[in-house]
Structures are given as structure tokens and as C-alpha cells.
PDB file of C-alpha atoms in Angstrom:
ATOM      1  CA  UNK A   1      25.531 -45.419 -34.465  1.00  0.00           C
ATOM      2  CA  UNK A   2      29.152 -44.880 -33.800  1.00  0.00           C
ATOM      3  CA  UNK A   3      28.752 -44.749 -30.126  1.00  0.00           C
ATOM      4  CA  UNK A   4      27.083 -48.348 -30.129  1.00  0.00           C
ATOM      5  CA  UNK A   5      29.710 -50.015 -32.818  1.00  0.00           C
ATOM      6  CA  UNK A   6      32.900 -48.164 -31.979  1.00  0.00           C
ATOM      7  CA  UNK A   7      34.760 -50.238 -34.489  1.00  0.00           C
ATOM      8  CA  UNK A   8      32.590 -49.580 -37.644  1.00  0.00           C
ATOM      9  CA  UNK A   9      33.237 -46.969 -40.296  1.00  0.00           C
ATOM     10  CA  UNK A  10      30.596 -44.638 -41.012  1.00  0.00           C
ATOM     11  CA  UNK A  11      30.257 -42.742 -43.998  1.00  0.00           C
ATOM     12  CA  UNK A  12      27.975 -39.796 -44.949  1.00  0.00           C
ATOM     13  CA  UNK A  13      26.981 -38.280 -47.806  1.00  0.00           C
ATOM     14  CA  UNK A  14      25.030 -34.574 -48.566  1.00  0.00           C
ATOM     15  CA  UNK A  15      25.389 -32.517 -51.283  1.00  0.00           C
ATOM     16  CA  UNK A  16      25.332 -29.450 -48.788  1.00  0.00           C
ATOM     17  CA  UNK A  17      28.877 -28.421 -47.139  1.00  0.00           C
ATOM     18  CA  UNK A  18      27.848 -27.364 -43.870  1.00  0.00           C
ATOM     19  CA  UNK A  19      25.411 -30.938 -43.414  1.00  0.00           C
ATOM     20  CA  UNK A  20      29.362 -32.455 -43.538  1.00  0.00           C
ATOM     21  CA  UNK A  21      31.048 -29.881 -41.361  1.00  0.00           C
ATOM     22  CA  UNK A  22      28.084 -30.522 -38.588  1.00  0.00           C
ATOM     23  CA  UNK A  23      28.264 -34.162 -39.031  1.00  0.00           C
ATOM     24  CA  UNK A  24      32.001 -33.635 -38.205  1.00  0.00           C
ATOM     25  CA  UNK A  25      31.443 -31.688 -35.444  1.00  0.00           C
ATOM     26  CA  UNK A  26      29.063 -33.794 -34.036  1.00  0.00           C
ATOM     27  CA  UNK A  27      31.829 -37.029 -34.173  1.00  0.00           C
ATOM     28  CA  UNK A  28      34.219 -34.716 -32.528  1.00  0.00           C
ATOM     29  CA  UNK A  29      31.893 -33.705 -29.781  1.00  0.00           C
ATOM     30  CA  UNK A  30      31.052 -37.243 -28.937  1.00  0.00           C
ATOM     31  CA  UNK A  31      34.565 -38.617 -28.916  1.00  0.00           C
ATOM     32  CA  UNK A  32      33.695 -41.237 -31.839  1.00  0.00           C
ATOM     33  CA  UNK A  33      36.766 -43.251 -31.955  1.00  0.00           C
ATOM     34  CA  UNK A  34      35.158 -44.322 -35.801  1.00  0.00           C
ATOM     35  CA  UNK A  35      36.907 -44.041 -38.753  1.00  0.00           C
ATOM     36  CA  UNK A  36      34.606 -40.973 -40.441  1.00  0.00           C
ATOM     37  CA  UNK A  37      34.396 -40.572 -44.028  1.00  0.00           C
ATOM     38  CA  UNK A  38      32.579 -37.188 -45.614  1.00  0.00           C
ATOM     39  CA  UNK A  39      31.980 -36.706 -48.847  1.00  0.00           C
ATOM     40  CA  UNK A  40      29.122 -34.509 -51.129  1.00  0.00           C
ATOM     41  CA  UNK A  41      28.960 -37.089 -53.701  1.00  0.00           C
ATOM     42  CA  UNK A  42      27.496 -40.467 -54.082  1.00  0.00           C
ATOM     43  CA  UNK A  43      28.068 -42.340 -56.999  1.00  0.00           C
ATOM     44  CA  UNK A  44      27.290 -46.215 -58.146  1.00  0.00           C
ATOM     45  CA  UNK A  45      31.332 -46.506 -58.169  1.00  0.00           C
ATOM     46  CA  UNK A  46      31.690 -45.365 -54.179  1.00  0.00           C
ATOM     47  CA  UNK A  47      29.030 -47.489 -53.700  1.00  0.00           C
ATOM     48  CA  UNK A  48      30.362 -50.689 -55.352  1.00  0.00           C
ATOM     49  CA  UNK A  49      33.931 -49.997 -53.649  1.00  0.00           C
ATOM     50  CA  UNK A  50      32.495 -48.945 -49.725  1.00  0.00           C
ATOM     51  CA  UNK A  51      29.834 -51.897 -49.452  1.00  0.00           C
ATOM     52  CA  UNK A  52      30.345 -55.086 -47.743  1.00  0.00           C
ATOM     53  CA  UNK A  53      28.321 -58.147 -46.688  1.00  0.00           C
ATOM     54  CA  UNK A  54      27.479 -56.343 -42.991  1.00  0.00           C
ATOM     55  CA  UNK A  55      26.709 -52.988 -44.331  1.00  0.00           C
ATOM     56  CA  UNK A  56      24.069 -51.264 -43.160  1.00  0.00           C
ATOM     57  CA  UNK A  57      23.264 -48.470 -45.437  1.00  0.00           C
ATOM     58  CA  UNK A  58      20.511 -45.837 -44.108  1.00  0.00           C
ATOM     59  CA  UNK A  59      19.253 -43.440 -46.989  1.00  0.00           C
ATOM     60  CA  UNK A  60      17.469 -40.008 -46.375  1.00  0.00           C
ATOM     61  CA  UNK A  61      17.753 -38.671 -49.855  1.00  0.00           C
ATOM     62  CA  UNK A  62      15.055 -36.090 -50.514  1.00  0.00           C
ATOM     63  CA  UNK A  63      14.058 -38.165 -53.637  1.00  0.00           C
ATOM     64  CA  UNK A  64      17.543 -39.284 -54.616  1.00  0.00           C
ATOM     65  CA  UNK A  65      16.821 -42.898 -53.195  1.00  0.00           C
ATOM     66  CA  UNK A  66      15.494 -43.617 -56.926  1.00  0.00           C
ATOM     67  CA  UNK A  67      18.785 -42.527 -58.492  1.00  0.00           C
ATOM     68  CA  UNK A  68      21.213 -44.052 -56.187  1.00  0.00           C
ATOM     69  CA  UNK A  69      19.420 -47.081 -54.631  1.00  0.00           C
ATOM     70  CA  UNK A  70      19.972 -49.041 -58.299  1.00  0.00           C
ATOM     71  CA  UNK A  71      21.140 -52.641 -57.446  1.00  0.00           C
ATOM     72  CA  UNK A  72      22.273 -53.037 -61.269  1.00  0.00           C
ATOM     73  CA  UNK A  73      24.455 -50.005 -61.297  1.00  0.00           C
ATOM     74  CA  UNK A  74      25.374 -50.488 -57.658  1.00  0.00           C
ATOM     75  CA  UNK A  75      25.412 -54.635 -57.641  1.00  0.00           C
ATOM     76  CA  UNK A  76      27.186 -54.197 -54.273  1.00  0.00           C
ATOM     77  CA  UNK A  77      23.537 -53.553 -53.027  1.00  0.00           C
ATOM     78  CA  UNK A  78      21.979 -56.648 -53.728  1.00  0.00           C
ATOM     79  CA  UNK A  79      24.521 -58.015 -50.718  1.00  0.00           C
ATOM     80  CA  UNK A  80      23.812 -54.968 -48.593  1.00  0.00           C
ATOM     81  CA  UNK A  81      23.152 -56.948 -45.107  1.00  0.00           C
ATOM     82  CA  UNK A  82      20.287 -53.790 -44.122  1.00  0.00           C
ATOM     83  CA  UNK A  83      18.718 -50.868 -46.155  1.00  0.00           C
ATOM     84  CA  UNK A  84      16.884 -48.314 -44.327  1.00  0.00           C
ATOM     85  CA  UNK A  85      15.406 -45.974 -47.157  1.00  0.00           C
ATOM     86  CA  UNK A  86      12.933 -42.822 -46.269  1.00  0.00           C
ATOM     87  CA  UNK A  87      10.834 -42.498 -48.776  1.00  0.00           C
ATOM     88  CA  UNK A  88       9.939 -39.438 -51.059  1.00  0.00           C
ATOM     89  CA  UNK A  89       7.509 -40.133 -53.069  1.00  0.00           C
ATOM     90  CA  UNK A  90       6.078 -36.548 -53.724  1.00  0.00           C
ATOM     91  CA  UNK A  91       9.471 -35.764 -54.951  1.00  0.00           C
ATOM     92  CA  UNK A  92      10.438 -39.332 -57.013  1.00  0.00           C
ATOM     93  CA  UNK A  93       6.471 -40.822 -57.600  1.00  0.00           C
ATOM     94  CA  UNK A  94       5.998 -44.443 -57.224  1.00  0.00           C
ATOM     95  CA  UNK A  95       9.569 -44.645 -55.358  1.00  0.00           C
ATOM     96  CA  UNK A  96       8.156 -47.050 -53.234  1.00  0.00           C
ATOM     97  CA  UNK A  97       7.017 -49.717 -55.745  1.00  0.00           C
ATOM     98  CA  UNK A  98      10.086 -48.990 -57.859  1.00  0.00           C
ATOM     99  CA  UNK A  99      12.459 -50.212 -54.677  1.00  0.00           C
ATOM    100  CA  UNK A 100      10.533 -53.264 -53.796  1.00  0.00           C
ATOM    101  CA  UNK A 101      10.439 -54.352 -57.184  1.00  0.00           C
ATOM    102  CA  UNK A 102      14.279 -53.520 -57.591  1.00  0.00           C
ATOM    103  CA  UNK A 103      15.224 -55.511 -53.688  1.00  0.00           C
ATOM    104  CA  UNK A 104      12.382 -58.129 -53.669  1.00  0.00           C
ATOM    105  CA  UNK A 105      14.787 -60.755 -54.911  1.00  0.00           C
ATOM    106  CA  UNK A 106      17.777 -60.404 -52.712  1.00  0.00           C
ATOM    107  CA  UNK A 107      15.838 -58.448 -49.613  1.00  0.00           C
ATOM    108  CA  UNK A 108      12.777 -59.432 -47.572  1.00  0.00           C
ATOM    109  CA  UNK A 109      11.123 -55.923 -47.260  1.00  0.00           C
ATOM    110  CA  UNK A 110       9.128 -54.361 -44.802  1.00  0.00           C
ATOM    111  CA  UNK A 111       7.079 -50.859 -44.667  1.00  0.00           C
ATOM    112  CA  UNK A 112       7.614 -48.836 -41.559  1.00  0.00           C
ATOM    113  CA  UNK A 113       4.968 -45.766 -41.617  1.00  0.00           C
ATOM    114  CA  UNK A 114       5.617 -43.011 -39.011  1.00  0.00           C
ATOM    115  CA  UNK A 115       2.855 -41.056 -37.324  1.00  0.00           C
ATOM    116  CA  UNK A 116       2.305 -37.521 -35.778  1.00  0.00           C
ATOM    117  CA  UNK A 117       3.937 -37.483 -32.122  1.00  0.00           C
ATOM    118  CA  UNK A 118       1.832 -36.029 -29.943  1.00  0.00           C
ATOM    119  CA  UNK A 119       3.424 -35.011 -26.375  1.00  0.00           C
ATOM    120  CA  UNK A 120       1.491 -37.458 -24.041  1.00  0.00           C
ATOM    121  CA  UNK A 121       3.148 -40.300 -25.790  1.00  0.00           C
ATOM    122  CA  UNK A 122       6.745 -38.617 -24.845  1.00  0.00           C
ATOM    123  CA  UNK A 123       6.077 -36.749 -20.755  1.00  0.00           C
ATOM    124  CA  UNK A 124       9.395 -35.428 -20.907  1.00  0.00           C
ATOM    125  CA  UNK A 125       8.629 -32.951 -23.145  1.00  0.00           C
ATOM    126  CA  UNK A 126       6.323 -31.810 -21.244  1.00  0.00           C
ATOM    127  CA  UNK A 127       9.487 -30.284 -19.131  1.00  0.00           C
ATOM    128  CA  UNK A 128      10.802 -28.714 -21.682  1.00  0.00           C
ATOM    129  CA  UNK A 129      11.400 -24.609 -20.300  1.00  0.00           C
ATOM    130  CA  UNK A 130      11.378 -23.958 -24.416  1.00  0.00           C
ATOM    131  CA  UNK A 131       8.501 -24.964 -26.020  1.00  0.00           C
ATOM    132  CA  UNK A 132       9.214 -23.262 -29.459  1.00  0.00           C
ATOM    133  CA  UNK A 133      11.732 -26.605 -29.141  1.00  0.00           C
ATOM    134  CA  UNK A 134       9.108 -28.554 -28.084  1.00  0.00           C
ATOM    135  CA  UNK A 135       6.968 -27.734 -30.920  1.00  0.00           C
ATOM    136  CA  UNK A 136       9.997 -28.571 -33.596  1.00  0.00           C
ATOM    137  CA  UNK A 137      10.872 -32.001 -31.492  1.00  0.00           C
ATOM    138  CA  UNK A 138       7.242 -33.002 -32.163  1.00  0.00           C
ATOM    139  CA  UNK A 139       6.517 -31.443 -35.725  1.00  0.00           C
ATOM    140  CA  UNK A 140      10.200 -32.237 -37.326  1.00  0.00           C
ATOM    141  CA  UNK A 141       7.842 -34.857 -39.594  1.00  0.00           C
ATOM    142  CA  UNK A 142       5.567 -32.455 -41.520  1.00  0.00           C
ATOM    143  CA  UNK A 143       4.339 -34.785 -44.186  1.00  0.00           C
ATOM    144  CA  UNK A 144       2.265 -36.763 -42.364  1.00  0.00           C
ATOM    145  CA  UNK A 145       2.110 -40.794 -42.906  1.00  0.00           C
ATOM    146  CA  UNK A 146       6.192 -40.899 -43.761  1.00  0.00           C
ATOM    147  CA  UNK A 147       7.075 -43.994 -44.611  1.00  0.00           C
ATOM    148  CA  UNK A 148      10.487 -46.189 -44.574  1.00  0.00           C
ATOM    149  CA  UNK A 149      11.601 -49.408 -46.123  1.00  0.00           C
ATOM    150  CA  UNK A 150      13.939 -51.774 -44.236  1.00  0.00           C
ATOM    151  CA  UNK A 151      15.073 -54.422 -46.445  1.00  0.00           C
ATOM    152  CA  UNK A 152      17.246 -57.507 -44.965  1.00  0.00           C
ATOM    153  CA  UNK A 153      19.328 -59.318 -47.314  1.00  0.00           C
ATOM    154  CA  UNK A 154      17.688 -62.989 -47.489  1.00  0.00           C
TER     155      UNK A 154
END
């Protein structure tokens, strides 16, 4: 995202050390001229002072999204201008429900569900010399029928 909005600050979250140090890597490696903020944790506070009007906050959270994703411990996201938010319902049940009722009166909300890739749709992996690669590129999604909410502040 950095390399399309060189002038936006992107901050990242994960409880694991060396998700951070890659993700720092990764903006070195690429010459991001972004401000980059790190950090292992998350809280309703960071949340409240980090937000503004043209945020766009994107939310893998392995079943955290029910914790953190609280618009009235975190008011800052009921103005959140986009929420993309993976969700994990074998780890937080119901998750999905639970968001839409919490962003259904400042978002409009929409359900993205993500398939199996299968190489025809995608030739150029057919070139691939390593197809243990291959097989990971294709398979990264292993619960099958994945979904994601985007919400857009009304």
C-alpha cells in the first residue's frame, strides 16, 4: 500500500517479533519513503489516538477482530473511512454477525467470500520451475469459503 500512497503512514500490528522485523525489512527492501510504525500491541487507546477520517484500517487478526474491532471502546472506528476485516469465525463464533451489528449504523457493509484458486485461473503459475511454491501460492487459503467484511463509512 505504501508504494501506491507514498505519503500515508502505515502502521502494523502482531503480537509476534519477527512478523515486525519482516514487515521492516520488507519497507526497507522496497524503498517505502512512508512513515512506518511497528508495534506488538493494539489497544482501544492506540486506536482512538492513530485513526482519522481517511483511515483505512485492514484487520487479519486470527480471531482478535472481536476484541479490538469495538466501536464503543474504540469510537474512533465509527469514522474509520474503510474496514477490511478477515474473518475468524472458528476461532471468535458468530464474529461475523457481531461486526455488522456493531458497524451497521455508521458503515454500509459488504461480504467478500474467497474461493479455492485453482492454476488455470492464474497461467503464470504454470511457469513456475518450483512447484512446491506453486502449491503454497495456490493453497495459502486452507479454510475454504474465507470470508471478509469491507465496511465504508456512510
Amino acid at each position: 500500500l505504501g508504494m501506491y500512497n507514498k505519503n500515508a503512514t502505515l502502521i502494523g500490528y502482531d503480537l509476534e517479533e519477527d512478523a515486525l522485523t519482516l514487515a521492516k525489512e520488507l519497507a526497507e527492501k522496497n524503498n517505502l519513503p512512508n512513515t512506518l510504525i511497528l508495534e506488538k500491541d493494539c489497544t482501544y487507546e492506540k486506536l482512538n489516538t492513530i485513526i482519522t477520517d481517511n483511515t483505512l484500517l485492514i484487520c487479519d487478526a486470527e480471531g482478535f477482530e472481536g476484541t479490538i474491532l469495538d466501536p464503543e471502546k474504540a469510537t474512533s472506528l465509527k469514522t474509520t473511512q474503510t474496514l477490511l476485516v478477515e474473518l475468524h469465525d472458528f476461532a471468535y463464533p458468530n464474529i461475523k454477525n457481531i461486526l455488522m451489528q456493531r458497524f451497521s449504523p455508521t458503515h454500509t457493509i459488504e461480504t467478500i467470500t474467497f474461493k479455492q484458486a485453482t492454476a488455470e485461473k492464474y497461467p503464470f503459475l504454470n511457469n513456475m520451475e518450483n512447484k512446491l511454491d506453486r502449491y503454497y501460492l495456490l493453497y495459502e487459503r486452507l479454510i475454504q469459503d474465507q470470508e471478509w467484511l469491507v465496511m465504508e463509512k456512510k
